[in-house]
Short mmCIF file of C-alpha atoms in Angstrom, two decimals:
data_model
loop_
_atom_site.label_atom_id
_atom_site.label_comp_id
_atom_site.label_asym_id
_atom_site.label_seq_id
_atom_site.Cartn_x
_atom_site.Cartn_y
_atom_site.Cartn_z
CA UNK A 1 0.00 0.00 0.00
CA UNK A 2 1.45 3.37 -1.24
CA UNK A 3 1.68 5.74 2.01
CA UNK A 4 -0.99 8.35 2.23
CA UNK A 5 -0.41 11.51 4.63
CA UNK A 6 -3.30 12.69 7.15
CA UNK A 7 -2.46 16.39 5.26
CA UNK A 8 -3.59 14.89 2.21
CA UNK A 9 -6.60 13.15 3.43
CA UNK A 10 -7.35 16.20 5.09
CA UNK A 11 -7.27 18.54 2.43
CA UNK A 12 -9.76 16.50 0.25
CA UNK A 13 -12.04 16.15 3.06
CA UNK A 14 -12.09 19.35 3.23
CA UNK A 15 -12.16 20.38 -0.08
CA UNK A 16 -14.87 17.66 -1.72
CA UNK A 17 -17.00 18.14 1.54
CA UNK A 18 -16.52 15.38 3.44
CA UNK A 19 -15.54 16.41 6.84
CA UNK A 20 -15.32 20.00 8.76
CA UNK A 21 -14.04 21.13 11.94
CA UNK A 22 -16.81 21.55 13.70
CA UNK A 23 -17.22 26.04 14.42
CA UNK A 24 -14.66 26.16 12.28
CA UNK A 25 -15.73 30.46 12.12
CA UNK A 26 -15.13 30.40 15.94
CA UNK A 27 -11.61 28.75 15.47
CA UNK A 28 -13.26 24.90 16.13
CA UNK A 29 -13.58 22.61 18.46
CA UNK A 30 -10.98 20.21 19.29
CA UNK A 31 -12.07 16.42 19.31
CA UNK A 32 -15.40 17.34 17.46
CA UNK A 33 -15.84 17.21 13.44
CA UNK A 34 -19.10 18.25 11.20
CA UNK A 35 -20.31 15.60 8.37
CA UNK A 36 -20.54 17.34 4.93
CA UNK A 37 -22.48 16.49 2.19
CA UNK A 38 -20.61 13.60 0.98
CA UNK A 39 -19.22 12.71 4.66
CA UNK A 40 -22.82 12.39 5.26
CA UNK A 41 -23.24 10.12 2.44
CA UNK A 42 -20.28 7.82 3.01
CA UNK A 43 -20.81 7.41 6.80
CA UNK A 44 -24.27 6.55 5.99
CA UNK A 45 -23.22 3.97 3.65
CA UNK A 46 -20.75 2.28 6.00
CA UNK A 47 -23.61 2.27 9.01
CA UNK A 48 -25.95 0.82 6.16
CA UNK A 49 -23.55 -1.85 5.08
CA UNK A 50 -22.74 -2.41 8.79
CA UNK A 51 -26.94 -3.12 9.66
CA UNK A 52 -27.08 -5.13 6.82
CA UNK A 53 -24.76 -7.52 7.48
CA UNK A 54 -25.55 -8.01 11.08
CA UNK A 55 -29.38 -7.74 11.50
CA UNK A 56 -30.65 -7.82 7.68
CA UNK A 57 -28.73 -10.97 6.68
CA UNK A 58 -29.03 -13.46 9.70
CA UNK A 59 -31.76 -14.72 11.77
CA UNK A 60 -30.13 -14.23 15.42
CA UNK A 61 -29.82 -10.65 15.74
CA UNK A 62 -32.10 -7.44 16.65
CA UNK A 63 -31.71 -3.81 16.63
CA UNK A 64 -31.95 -1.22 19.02
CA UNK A 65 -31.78 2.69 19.20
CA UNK A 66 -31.36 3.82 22.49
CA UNK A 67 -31.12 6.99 24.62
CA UNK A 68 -27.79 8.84 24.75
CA UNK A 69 -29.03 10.33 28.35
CA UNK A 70 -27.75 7.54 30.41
CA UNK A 71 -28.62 6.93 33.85
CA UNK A 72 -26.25 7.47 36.89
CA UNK A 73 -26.91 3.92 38.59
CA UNK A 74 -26.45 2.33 34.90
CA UNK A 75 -22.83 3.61 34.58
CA UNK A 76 -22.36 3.23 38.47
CA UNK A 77 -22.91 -0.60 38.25
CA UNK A 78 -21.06 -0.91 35.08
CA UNK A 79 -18.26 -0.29 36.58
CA UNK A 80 -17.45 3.27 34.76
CA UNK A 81 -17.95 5.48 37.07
CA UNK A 82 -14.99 3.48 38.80
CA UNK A 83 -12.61 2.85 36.25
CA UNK A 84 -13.49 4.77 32.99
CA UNK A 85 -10.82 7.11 33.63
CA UNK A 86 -7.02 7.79 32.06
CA UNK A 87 -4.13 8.79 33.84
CA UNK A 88 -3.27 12.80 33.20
CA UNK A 89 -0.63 14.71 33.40
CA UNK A 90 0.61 18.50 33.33
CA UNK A 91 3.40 20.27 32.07
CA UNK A 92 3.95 23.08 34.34
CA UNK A 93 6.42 24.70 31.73
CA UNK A 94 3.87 25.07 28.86
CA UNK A 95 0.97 24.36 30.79
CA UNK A 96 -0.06 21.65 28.15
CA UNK A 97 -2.16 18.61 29.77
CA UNK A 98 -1.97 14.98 28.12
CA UNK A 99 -2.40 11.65 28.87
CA UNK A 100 0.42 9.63 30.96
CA UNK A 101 0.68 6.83 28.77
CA UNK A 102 1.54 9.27 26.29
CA UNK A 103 4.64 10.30 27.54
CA UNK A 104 7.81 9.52 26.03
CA UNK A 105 11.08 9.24 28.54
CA UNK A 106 9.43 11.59 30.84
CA UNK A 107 9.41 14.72 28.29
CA UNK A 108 6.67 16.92 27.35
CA UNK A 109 5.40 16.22 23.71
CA UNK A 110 5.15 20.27 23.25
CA UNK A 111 7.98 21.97 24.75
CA UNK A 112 10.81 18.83 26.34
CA UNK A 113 10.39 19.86 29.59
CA UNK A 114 10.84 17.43 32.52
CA UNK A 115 8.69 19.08 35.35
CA UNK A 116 5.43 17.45 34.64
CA UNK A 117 2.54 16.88 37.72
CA UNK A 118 2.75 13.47 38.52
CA UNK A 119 -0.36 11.11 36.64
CA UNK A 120 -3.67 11.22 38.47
CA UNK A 121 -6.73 10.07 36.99
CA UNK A 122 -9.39 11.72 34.95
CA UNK A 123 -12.99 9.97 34.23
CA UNK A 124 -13.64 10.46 30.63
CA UNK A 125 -17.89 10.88 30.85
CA UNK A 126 -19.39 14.28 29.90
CA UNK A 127 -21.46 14.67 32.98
CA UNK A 128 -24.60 17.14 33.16
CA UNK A 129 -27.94 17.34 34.73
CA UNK A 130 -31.83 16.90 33.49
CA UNK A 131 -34.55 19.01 35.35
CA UNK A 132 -34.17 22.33 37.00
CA UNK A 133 -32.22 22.06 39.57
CA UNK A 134 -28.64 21.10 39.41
CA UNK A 135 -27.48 19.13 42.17
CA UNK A 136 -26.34 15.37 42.72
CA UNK A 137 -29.85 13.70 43.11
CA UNK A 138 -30.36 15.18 39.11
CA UNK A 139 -27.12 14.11 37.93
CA UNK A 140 -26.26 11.96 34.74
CA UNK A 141 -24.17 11.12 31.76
CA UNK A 142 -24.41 11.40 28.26
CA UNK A 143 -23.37 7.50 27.44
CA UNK A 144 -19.53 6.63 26.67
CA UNK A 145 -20.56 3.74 24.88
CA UNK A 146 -23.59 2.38 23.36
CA UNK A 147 -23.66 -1.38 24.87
CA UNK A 148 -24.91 -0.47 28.53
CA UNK A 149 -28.58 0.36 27.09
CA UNK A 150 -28.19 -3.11 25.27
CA UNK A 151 -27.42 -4.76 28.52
CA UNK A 152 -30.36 -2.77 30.66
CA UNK A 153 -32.88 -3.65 27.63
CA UNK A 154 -31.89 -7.17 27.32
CA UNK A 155 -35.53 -8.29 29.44
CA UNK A 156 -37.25 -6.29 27.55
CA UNK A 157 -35.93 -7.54 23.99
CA UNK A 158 -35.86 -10.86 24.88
CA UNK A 159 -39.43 -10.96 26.29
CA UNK A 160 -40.75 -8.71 22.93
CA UNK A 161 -38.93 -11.26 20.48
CA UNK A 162 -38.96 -14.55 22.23
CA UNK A 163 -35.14 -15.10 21.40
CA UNK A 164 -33.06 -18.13 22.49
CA UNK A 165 -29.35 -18.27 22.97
CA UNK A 166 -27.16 -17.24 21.02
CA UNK A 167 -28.43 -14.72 19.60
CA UNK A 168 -27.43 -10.85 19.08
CA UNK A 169 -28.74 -7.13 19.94
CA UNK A 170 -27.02 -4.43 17.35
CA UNK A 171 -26.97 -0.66 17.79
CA UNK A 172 -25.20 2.41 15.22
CA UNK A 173 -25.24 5.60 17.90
CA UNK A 174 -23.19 8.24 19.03
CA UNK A 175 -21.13 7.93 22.13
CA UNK A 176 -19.23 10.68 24.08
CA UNK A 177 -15.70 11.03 25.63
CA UNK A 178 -13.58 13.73 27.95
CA UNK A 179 -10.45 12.55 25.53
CA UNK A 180 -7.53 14.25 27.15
CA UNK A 181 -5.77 14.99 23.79
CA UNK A 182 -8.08 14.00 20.97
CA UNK A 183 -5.63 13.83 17.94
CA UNK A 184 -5.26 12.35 14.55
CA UNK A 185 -8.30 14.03 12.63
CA UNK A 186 -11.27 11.68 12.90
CA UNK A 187 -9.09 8.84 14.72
CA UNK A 188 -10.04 9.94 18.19
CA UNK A 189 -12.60 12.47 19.17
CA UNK A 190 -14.88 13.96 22.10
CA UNK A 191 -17.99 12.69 20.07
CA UNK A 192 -18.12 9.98 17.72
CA UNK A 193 -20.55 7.20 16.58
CA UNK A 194 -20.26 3.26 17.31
CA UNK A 195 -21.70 0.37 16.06
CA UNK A 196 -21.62 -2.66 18.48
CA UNK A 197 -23.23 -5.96 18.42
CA UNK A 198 -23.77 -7.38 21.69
CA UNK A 199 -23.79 -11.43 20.95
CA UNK A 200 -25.47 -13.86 24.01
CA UNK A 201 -24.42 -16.80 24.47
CA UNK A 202 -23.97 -19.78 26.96
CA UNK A 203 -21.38 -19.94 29.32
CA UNK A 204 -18.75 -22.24 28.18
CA UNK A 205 -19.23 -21.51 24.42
CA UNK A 206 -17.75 -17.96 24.55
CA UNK A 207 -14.39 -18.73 23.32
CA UNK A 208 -16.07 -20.61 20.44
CA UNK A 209 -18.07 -17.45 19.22
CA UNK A 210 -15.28 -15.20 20.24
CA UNK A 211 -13.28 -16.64 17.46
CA UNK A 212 -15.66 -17.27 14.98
CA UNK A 213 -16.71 -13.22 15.61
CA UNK A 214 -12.86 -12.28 15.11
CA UNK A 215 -12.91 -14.25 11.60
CA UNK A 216 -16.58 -12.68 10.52
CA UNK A 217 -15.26 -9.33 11.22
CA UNK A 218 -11.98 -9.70 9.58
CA UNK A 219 -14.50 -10.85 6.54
CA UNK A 220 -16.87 -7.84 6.09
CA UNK A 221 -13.72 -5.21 6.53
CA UNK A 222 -12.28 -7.21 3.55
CA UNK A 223 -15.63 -6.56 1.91
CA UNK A 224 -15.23 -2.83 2.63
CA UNK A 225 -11.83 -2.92 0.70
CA UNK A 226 -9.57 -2.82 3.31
CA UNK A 227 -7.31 -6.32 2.20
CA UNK A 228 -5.91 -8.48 4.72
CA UNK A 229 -2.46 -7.83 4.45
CA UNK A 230 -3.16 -4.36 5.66
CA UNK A 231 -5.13 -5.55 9.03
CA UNK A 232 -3.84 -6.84 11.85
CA UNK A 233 -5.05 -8.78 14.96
CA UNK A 234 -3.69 -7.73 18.53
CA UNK A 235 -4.40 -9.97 21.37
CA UNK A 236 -4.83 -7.67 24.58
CA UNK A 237 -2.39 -9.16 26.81
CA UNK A 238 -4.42 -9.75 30.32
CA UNK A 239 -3.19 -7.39 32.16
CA UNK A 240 -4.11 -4.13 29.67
CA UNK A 241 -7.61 -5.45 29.79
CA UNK A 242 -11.38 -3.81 30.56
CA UNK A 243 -12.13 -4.33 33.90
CA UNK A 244 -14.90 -5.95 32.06
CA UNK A 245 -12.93 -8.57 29.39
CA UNK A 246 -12.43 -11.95 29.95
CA UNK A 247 -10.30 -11.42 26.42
CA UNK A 248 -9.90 -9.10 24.15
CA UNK A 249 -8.76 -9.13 19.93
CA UNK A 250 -7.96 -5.54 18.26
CA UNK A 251 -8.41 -5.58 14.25
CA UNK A 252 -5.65 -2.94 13.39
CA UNK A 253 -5.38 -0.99 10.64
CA UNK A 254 -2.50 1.05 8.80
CA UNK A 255 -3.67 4.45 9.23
CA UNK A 256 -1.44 7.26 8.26
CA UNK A 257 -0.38 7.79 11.62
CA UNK A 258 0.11 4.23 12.34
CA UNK A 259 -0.99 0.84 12.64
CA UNK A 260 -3.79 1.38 15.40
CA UNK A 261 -7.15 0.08 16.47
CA UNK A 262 -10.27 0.06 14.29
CA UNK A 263 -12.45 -2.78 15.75
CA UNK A 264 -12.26 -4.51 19.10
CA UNK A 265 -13.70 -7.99 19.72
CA UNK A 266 -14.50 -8.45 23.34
CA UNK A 267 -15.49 -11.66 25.40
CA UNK A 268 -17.00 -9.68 28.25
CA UNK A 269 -18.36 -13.01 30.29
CA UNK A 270 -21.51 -12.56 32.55
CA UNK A 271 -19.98 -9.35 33.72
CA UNK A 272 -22.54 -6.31 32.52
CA UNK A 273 -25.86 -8.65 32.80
CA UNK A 274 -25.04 -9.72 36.13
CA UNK A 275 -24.00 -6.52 37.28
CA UNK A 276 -27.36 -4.66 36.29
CA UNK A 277 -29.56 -7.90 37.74
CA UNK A 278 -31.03 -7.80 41.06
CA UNK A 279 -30.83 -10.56 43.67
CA UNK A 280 -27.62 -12.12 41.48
CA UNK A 281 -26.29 -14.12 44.53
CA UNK A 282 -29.47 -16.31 44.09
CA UNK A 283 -28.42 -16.82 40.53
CA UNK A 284 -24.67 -17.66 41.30
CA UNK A 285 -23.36 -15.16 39.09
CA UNK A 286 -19.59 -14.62 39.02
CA UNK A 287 -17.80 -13.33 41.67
CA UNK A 288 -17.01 -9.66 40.68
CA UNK A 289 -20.43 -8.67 40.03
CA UNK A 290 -21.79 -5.68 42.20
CA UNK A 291 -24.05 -6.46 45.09
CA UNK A 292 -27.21 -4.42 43.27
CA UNK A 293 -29.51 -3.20 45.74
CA UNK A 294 -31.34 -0.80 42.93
CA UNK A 295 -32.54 -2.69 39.93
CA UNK A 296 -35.61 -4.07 39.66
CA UNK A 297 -34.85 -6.89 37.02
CA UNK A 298 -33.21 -10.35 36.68
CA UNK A 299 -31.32 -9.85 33.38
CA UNK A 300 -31.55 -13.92 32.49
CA UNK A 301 -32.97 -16.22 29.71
CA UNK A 302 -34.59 -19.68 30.66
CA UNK A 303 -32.48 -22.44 29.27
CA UNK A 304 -34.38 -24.88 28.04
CA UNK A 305 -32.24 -27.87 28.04
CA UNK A 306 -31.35 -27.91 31.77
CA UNK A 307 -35.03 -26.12 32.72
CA UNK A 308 -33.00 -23.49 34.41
CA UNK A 309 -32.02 -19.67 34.51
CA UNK A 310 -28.75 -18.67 32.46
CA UNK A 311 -27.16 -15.34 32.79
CA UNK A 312 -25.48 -15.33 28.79
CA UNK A 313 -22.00 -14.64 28.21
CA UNK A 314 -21.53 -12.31 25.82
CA UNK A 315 -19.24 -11.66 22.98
CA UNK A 316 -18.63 -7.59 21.70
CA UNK A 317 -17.99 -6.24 18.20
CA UNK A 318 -17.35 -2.68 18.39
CA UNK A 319 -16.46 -1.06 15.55
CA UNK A 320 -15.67 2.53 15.78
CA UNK A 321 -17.71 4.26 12.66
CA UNK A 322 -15.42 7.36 12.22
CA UNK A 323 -12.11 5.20 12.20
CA UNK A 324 -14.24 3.07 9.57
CA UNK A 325 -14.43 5.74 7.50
CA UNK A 326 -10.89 6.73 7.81
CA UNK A 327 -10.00 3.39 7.23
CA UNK A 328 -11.32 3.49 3.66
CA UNK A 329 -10.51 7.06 2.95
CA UNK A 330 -7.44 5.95 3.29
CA UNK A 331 -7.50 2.86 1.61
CA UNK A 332 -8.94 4.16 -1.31
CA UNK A 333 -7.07 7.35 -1.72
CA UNK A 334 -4.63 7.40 -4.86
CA UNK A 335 -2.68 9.83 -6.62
CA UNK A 336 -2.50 8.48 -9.89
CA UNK A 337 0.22 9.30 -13.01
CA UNK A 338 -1.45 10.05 -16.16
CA UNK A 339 1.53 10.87 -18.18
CA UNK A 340 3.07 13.96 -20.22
CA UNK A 341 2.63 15.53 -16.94
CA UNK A 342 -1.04 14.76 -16.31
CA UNK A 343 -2.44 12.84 -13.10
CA UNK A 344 -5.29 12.93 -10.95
CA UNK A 345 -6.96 12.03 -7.02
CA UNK A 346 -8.86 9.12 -7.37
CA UNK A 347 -11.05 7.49 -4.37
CA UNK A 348 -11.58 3.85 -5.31
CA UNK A 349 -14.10 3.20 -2.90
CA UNK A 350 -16.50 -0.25 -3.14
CA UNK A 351 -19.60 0.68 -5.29
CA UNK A 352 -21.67 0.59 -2.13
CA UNK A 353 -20.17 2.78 0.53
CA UNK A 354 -19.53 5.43 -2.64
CA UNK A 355 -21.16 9.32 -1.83
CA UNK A 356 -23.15 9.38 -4.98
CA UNK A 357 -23.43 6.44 -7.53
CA UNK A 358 -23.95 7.92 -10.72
CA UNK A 359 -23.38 11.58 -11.82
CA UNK A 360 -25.52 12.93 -14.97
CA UNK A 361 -23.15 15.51 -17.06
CA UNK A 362 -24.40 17.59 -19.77
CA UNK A 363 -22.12 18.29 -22.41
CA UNK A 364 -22.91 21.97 -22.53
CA UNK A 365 -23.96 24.06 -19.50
CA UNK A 366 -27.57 25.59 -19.57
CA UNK A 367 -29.27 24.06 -23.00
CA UNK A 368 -32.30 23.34 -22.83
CA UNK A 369 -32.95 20.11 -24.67
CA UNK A 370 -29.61 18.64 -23.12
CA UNK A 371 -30.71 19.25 -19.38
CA UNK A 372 -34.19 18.60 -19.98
CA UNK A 373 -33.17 14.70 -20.99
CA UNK A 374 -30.86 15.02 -17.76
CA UNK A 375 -33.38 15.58 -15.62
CA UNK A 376 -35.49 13.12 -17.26
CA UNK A 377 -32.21 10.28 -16.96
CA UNK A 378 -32.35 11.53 -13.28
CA UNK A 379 -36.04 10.88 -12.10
CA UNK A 380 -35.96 7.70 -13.98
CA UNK A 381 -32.14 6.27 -12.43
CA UNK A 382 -33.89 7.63 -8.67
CA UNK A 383 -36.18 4.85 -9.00
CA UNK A 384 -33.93 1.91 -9.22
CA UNK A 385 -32.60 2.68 -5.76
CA UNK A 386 -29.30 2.60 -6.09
CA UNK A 387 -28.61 5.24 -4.02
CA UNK A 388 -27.55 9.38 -4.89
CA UNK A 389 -27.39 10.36 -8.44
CA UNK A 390 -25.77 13.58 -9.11
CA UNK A 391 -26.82 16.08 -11.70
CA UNK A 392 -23.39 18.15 -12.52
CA UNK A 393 -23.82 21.39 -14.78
CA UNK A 394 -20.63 23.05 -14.44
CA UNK A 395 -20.05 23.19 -18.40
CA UNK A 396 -16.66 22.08 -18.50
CA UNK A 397 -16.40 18.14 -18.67
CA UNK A 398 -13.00 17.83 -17.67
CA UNK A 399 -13.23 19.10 -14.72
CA UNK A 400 -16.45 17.11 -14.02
CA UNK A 401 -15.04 13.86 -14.37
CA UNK A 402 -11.63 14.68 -12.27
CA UNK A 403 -14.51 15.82 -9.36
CA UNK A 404 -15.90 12.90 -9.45
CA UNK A 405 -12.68 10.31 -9.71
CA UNK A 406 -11.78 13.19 -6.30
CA UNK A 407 -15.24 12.12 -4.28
CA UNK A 408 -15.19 8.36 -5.63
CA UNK A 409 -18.41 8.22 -8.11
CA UNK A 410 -18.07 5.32 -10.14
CA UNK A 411 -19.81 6.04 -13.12
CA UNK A 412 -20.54 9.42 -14.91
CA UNK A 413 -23.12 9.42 -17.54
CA UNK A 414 -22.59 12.13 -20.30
CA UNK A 415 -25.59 13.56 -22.20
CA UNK A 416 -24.29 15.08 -24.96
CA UNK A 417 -26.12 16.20 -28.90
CA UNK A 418 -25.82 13.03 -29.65
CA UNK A 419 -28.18 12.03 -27.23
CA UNK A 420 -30.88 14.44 -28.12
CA UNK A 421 -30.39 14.32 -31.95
CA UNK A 422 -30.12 10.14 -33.00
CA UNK A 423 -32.54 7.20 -32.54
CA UNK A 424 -32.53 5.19 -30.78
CA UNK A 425 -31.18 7.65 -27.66
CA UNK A 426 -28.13 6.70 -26.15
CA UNK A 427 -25.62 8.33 -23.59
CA UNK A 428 -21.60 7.76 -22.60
CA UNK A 429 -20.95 6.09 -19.61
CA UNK A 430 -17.56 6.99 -17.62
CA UNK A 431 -16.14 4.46 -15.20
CA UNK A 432 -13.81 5.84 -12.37
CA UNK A 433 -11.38 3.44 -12.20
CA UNK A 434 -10.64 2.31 -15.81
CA UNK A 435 -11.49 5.87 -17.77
CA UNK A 436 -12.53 3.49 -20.20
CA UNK A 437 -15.66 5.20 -21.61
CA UNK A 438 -18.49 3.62 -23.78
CA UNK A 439 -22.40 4.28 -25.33
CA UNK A 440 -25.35 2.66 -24.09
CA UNK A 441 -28.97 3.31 -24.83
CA UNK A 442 -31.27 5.01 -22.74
CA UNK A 443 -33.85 2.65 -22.68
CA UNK A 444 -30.88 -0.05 -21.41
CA UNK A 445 -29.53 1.87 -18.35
CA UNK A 446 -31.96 0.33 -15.86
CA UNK A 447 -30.36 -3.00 -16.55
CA UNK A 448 -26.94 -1.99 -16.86
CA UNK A 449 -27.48 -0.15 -13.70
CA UNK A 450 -28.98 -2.84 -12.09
CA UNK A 451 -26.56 -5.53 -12.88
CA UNK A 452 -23.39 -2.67 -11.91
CA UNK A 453 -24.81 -2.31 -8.64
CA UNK A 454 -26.41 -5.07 -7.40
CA UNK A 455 -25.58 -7.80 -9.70
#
């Protein structure tokens, strides 16, 4: 893979609309990033692609969209109130604050300087209040992850649905995060969206699914076009793990800044059900479950092989939506040598998780008869569902088609005289990756389109 910088990534975000730093007029935000209108587009498409392959495509899993106004007592017997914290540290030189883990031979990153605070720890949860008054009885947290309201909705899922182990409950939501130094562009932020699959299963056949999750995963981010060769699986060694993990894999990925995390695959036991269940002594839960005096529910499923009560085991993919799409920016980003001093930015993104699928070109800008059969091409394409099509009329046709390679459109369709003047109609069809160009009719794009995309 031919190195790509975060600068250049960057810039065409920027640029082509992808991403923005968020009050960008006020000097931004650090840790926080605004969708444009083909960020929008291509996040969407991952999330869809994401949903589709977990709930749409098997039988064993449902979906869930759940409050990001979380509870106190949730994230107090979760454990994160405890232990969601990192270790930070000051640099009383420069006054710069980072995390402790961060630190390289005891220097700070900014200035060198030695005389840094010594590393205390800082809880990462946005806190804030709902109601009038702001005091502790009112207080709560926007959510730093989405599985919790999995967990606390389990009874309620499993009692709607009538589901038997294993089976799954997915979510796509945002999460929130105090990062101390949120860094890297999109890689880690204060807000950012997950999707996680929480997968139940009987005790004793954990490490089974655990692995055969690791593989399926490994699978669809091949489907997404990020090849094997460039992912890696890290095994968290036990002592770097949750306080919730039984075992934990990390699929890597070569970002620009370094191979880093973009998926983790957790085996979190009976931990999160049994620490939200009430009376879980009688249930002979594991040991380092919370007494829980406050909830109201046992958070079980009736096994019916044995005729008894089963707390599941449960097995985590949690895939971190903004590194996804980072991931296949940068996988698909090429600068590419035309010759006799010609060359072009080209995103060769999979046909699905691509902004728009088909841009509509006119030959020349404003003319009547040429936009009037674009607009019809349009309205027709819309209803094949294949996702955005694009009119362009910027006049200049060039330029059109090196936009498009830019934002990752796989096929432009040119409407040109031609079009308008011979029977039977046809039009010029454009594909990004080849250049090769070629005429179909009119009255055959449906098909062709059909077959391109989801043939």
């Amino acid at each position: 893979m031919v190195a790509k910088t975060m600068d250049q990534l960057v810039s065409l975000c920027k640029r082509r609309g992808f991403i923005f730093q968020n009050a960008d007029i006020y000097g931004g935000m650090q840790g926080v990033y605004d969708y444009g209108p083909l960020g929008v587009e291509l996040k969407n498409n991952l999330k869809a692609a994401w949903w589709r392959s977990m709930v749409y495509e098997r039988d064993d899993i449902e979906g869930l969209d759940a409050a990001i106004l979380t509870n106190r007592k949730v994230l107090h017997y979760s454990g994160h109130e405890d232990t969601f914290s990192d270790p930070m540290t000051d640099c009383r030189k420069c006054k710069g604050r980072f995390r402790a883990d961060h630190i390289k031979d005891g220097k700070c990153p900014n200035c060198g300087s030695t005389d840094l605070t010594e590393p205390r720890p800082f809880n990462l949860m946005f806190k804030t209040t709902v109601g009038p008054v702001d005091n502790a009885e009112n207080l709560a947290y926007l959510r730093p992850e989405t599985a919790q309201a999995i967990f606390t909705q389990f009874k309620n899922v499993v009692d709607s649905t009538s589901r038997k182990l294993p089976f799954g409950i997915a979510q796509i939501g945002k999460s929130f995060r105090n990062e101390i130094t949120p860094r890297n562009f999109i890689f880690r932020v204060r807000e950012f969206e997950q999707a996680e699959l929480e997968y139940f299963v009987m005790p004793g056949e954990d490490e089974k699914w655990h692995e055969m999750w690791k593989e399926a995963r490994i699978k669809w981010w091949e489907e997404q076009g990020l090849p094997r060769e460039h992912i890696n699986i890290y095994t968290t060694p036990k002592e770097d793990l949750a306080h919730y993990a039984k075992a934990c894999y990390d699929i890597e990925y070569q970002f620009p800044h370094g191979m880093e995390e973009l998926e983790g695959i957790a085996n979190r036991t009976d931990y999160d059900l049994g620490n939200h269940t009430k009376g879980q002594d009688e249930l002979n839960l594991t040991s380092h479950c919370h007494p829980n005096s406050d909830s109201t529910t046992k958070l079980c499923i009736r096994d019916d092989e044995s005729n008894s009560w089963v707390v599941p085991f449960v097995i985590e993919p949690s895939m971190g939506v903004d590194r996804g799409v980072l991931a296949v920016l940068t996988e698909a980003y090429e600068e590419e040598d035309l010759g006799e001093g010609n060359s072009r930015i080209v995103l060769k993104l999979k046909k699905h998780l691509a902004p728009i699928k088909v841009a509509i070109i006119p030959l020349k800008k404003n003319n009547e008869a040429i936009m009037n059969k674009c607009h019809e091409i349009k309205q027709n394409l819309l209803k094949l569902g294949i996702g955005r099509v694009a009119l362009e009329n910027t006049g200049n046709i060039g330029k059109a088609y090196r936009r498009h390679d830019e934002v990752g459109t796989p096929l432009c369709i040119t409407v040109d005289f031609e079009t308008i003047e011979n029977q039977p109609e046809s039009v010029t069809i454009r594909d990004r990756d080849t250049m090769e160009q070629h005429r179909v009719n009119i009255a055959d794009l449906p098909t062709y389109l059909r077959e391109y995309f989801l043939g």
